[in-house]
PDB file of C-alpha atoms and ligand atoms in Angstrom:
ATOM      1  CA  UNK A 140      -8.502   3.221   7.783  1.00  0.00           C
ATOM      2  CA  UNK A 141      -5.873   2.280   4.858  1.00  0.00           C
ATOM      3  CA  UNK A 142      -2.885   0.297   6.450  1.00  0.00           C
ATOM      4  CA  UNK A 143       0.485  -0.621   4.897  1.00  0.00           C
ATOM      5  CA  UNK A 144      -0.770  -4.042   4.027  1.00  0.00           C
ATOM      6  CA  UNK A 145      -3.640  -2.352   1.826  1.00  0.00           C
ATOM      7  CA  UNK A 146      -1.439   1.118   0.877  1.00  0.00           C
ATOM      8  CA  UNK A 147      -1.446   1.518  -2.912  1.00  0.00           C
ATOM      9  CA  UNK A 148       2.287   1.174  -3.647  1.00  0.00           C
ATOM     10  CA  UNK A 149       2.390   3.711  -6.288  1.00  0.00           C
ATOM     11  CA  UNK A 150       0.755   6.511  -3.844  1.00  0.00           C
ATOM     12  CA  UNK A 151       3.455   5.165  -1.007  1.00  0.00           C
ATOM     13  CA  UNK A 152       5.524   8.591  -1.522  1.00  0.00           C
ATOM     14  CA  UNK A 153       2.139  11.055  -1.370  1.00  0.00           C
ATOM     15  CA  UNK A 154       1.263   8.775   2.262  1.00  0.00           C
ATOM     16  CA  UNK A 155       5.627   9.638   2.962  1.00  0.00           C
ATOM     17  CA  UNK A 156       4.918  12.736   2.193  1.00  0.00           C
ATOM     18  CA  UNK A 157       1.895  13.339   4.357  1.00  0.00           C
ATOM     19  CA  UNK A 158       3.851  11.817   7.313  1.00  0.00           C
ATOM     20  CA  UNK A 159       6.235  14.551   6.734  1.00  0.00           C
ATOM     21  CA  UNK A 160       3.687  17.292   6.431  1.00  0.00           C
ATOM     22  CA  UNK A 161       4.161  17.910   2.796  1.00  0.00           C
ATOM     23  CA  UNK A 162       1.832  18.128  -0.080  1.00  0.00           C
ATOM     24  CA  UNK A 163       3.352  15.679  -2.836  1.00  0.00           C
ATOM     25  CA  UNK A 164       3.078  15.937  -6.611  1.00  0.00           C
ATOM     26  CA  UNK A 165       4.454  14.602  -9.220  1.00  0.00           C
ATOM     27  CA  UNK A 166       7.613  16.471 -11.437  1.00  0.00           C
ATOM     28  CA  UNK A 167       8.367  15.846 -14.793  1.00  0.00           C
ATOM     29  CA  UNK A 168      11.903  16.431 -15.341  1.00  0.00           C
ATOM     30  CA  UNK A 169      11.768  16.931 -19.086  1.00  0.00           C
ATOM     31  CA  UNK A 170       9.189  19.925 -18.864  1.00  0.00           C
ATOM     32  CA  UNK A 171       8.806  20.720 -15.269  1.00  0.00           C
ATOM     33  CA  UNK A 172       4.853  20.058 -15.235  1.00  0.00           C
ATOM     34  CA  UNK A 173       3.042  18.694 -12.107  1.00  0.00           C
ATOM     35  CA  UNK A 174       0.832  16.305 -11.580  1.00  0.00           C
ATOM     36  CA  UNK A 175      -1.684  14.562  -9.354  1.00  0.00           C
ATOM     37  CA  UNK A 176      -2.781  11.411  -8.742  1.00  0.00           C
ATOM     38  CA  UNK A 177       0.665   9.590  -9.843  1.00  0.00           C
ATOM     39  CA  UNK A 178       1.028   8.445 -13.431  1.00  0.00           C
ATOM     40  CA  UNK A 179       4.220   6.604 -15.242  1.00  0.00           C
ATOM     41  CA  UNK A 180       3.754   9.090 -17.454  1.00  0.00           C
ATOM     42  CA  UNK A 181       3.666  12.953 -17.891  1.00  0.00           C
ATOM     43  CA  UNK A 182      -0.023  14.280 -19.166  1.00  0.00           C
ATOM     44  CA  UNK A 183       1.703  17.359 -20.682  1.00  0.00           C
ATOM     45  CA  UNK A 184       4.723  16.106 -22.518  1.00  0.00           C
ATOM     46  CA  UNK A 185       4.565  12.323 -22.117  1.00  0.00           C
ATOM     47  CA  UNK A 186       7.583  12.157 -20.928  1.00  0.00           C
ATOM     48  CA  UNK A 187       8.699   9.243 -18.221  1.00  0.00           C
ATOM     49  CA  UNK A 188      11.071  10.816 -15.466  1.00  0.00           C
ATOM     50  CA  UNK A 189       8.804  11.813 -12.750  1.00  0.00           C
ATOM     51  CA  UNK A 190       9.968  12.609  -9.677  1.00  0.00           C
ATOM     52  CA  UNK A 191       7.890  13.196  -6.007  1.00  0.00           C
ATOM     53  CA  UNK A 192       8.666  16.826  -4.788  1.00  0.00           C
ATOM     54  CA  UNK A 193       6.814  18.895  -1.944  1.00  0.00           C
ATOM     55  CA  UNK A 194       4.096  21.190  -3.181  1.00  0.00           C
ATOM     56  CA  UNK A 195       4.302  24.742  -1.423  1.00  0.00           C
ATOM     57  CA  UNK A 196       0.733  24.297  -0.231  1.00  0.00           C
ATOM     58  CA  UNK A 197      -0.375  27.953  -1.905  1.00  0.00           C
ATOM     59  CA  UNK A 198      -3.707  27.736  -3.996  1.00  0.00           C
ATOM     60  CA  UNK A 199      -6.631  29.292  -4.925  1.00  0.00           C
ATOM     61  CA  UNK A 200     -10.388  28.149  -4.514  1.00  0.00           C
ATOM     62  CA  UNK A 201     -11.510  26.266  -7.313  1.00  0.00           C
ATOM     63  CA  UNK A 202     -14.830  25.300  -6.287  1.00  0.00           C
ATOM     64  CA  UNK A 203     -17.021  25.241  -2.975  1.00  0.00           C
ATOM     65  CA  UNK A 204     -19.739  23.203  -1.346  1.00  0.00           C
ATOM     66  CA  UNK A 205     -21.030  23.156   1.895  1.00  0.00           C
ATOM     67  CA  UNK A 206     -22.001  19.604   3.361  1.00  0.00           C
ATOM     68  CA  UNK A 207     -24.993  19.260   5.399  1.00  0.00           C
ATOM     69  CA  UNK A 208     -25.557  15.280   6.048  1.00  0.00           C
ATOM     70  CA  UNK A 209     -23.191  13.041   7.299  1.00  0.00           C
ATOM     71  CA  UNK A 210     -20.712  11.425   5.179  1.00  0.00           C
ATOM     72  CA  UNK A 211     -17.653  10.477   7.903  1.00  0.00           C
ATOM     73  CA  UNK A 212     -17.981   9.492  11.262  1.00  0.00           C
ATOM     74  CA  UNK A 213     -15.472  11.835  12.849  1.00  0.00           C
ATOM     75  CA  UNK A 214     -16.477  14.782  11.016  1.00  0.00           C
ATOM     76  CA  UNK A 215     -20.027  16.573  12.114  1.00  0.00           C
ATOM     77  CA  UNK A 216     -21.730  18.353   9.453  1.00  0.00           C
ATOM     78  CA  UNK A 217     -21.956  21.146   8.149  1.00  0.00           C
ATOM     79  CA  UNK A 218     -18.223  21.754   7.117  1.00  0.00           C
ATOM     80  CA  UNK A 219     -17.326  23.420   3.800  1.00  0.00           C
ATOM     81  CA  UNK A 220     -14.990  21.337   1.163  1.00  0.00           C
ATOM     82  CA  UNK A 221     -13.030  23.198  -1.585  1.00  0.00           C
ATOM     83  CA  UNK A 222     -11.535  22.011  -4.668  1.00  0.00           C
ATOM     84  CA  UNK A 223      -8.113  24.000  -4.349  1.00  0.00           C
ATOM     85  CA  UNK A 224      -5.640  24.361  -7.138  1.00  0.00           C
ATOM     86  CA  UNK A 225      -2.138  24.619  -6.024  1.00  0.00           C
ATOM     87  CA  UNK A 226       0.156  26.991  -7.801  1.00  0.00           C
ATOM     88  CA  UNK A 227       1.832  24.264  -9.096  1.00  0.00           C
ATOM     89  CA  UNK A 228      -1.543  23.436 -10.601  1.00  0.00           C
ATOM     90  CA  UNK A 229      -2.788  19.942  -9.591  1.00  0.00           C
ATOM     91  CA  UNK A 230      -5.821  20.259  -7.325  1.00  0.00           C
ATOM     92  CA  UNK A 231      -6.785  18.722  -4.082  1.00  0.00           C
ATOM     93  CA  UNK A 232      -9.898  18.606  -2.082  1.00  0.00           C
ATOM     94  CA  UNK A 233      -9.802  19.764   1.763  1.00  0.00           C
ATOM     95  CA  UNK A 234     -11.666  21.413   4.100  1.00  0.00           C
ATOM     96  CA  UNK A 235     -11.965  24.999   3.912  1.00  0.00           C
ATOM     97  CA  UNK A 236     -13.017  27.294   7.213  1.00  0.00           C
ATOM     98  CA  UNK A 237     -16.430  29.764   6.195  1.00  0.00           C
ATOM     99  CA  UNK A 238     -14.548  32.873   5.540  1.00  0.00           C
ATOM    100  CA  UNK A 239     -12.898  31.827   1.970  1.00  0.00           C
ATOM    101  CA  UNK A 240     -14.872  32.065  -1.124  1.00  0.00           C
ATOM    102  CA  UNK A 241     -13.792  30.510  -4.287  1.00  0.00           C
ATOM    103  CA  UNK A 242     -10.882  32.664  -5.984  1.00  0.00           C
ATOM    104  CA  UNK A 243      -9.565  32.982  -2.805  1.00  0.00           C
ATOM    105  CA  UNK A 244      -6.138  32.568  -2.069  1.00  0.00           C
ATOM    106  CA  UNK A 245      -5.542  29.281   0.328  1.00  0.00           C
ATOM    107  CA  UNK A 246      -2.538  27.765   2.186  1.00  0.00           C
ATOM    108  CA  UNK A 247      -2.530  24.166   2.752  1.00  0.00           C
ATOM    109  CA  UNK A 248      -1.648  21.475   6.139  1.00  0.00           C
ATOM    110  CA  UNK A 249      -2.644  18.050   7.053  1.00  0.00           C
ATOM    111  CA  UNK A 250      -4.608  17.558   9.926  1.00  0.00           C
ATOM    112  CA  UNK A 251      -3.195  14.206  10.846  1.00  0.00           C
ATOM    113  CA  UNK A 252      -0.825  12.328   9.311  1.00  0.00           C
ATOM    114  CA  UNK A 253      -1.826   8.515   8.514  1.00  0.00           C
ATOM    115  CA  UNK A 254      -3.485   6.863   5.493  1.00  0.00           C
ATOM    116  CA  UNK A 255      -6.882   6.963   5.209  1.00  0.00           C
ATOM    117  CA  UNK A 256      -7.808   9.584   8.133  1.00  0.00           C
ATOM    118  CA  UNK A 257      -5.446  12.611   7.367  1.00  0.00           C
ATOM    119  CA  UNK A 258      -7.667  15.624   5.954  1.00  0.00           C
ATOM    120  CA  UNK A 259      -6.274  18.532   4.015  1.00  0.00           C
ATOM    121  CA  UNK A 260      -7.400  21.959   5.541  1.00  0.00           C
ATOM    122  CA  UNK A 261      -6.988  25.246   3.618  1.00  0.00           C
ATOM    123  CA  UNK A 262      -6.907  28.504   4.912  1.00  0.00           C
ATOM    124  CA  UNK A 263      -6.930  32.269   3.792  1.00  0.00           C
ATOM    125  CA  UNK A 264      -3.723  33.391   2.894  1.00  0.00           C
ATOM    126  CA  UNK A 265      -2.236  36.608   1.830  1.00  0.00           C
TER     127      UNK A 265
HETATM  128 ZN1   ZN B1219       6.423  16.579 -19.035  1.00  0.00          ZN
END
């Protein structure tokens, strides 16, 4: 469990965000590239006006793996995690349900909401 007292400050928005049920990124105003995890900087253009806006959640499967031993308490194995990238292109892990594949096409939610315990699940989308 991450509390306020131990919350990155830079990743304070993202945790906002997630409160809020959004996916955050980062913006860069000069060239209108995302980015994720946070930087001062752009990676694209270098630029340093970056601003937090809400992802749309849409993705595709990246990569797949099914885990079979226990890792977190709360969560019994096996469950499948996917390396989605958005269509804004940072990617995210999250749990994905057994009918996607990777190339699929994903939507995004938080299941929770606080720092630390919140868990990104993607499923199919159309
Ligand atoms: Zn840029």
């Amino acid at each position: 469990m991450i509390d306020a007292a131990t919350l990155d400050p830079t990743m304070r928005p993202f945790w906002e965000g997630v409160r809020l049920g959004e996916i955050r990124v980062q913006r860069c105003a000069a060239c209108g590239s995302h980015q994720f995890y946070p930087r001062p900087f752009c990676l694209r253009c270098d630029g340093t006006t970056l601003a937090w806006v809400s992802a749309s959640g849409l993705g595709v499967i990246h990569s797949l793996v099914t885990v079979h031993l226990p890792v977190i308490d709360d969560l019994a194995p096996p469950y499948r995690v996917a390396l989605v990238e958005l269509v804004e292109g940072p990617r995210f892990l999250g749990l994905v349900a057994a009918d996607v594949e990777i190339g699929d096409r994903v939507s995004g939610r938080w299941l929770g909401s606080e720092p630390g315990t919140a868990r990104l699940r993607f499923e199919a989308a159309p």
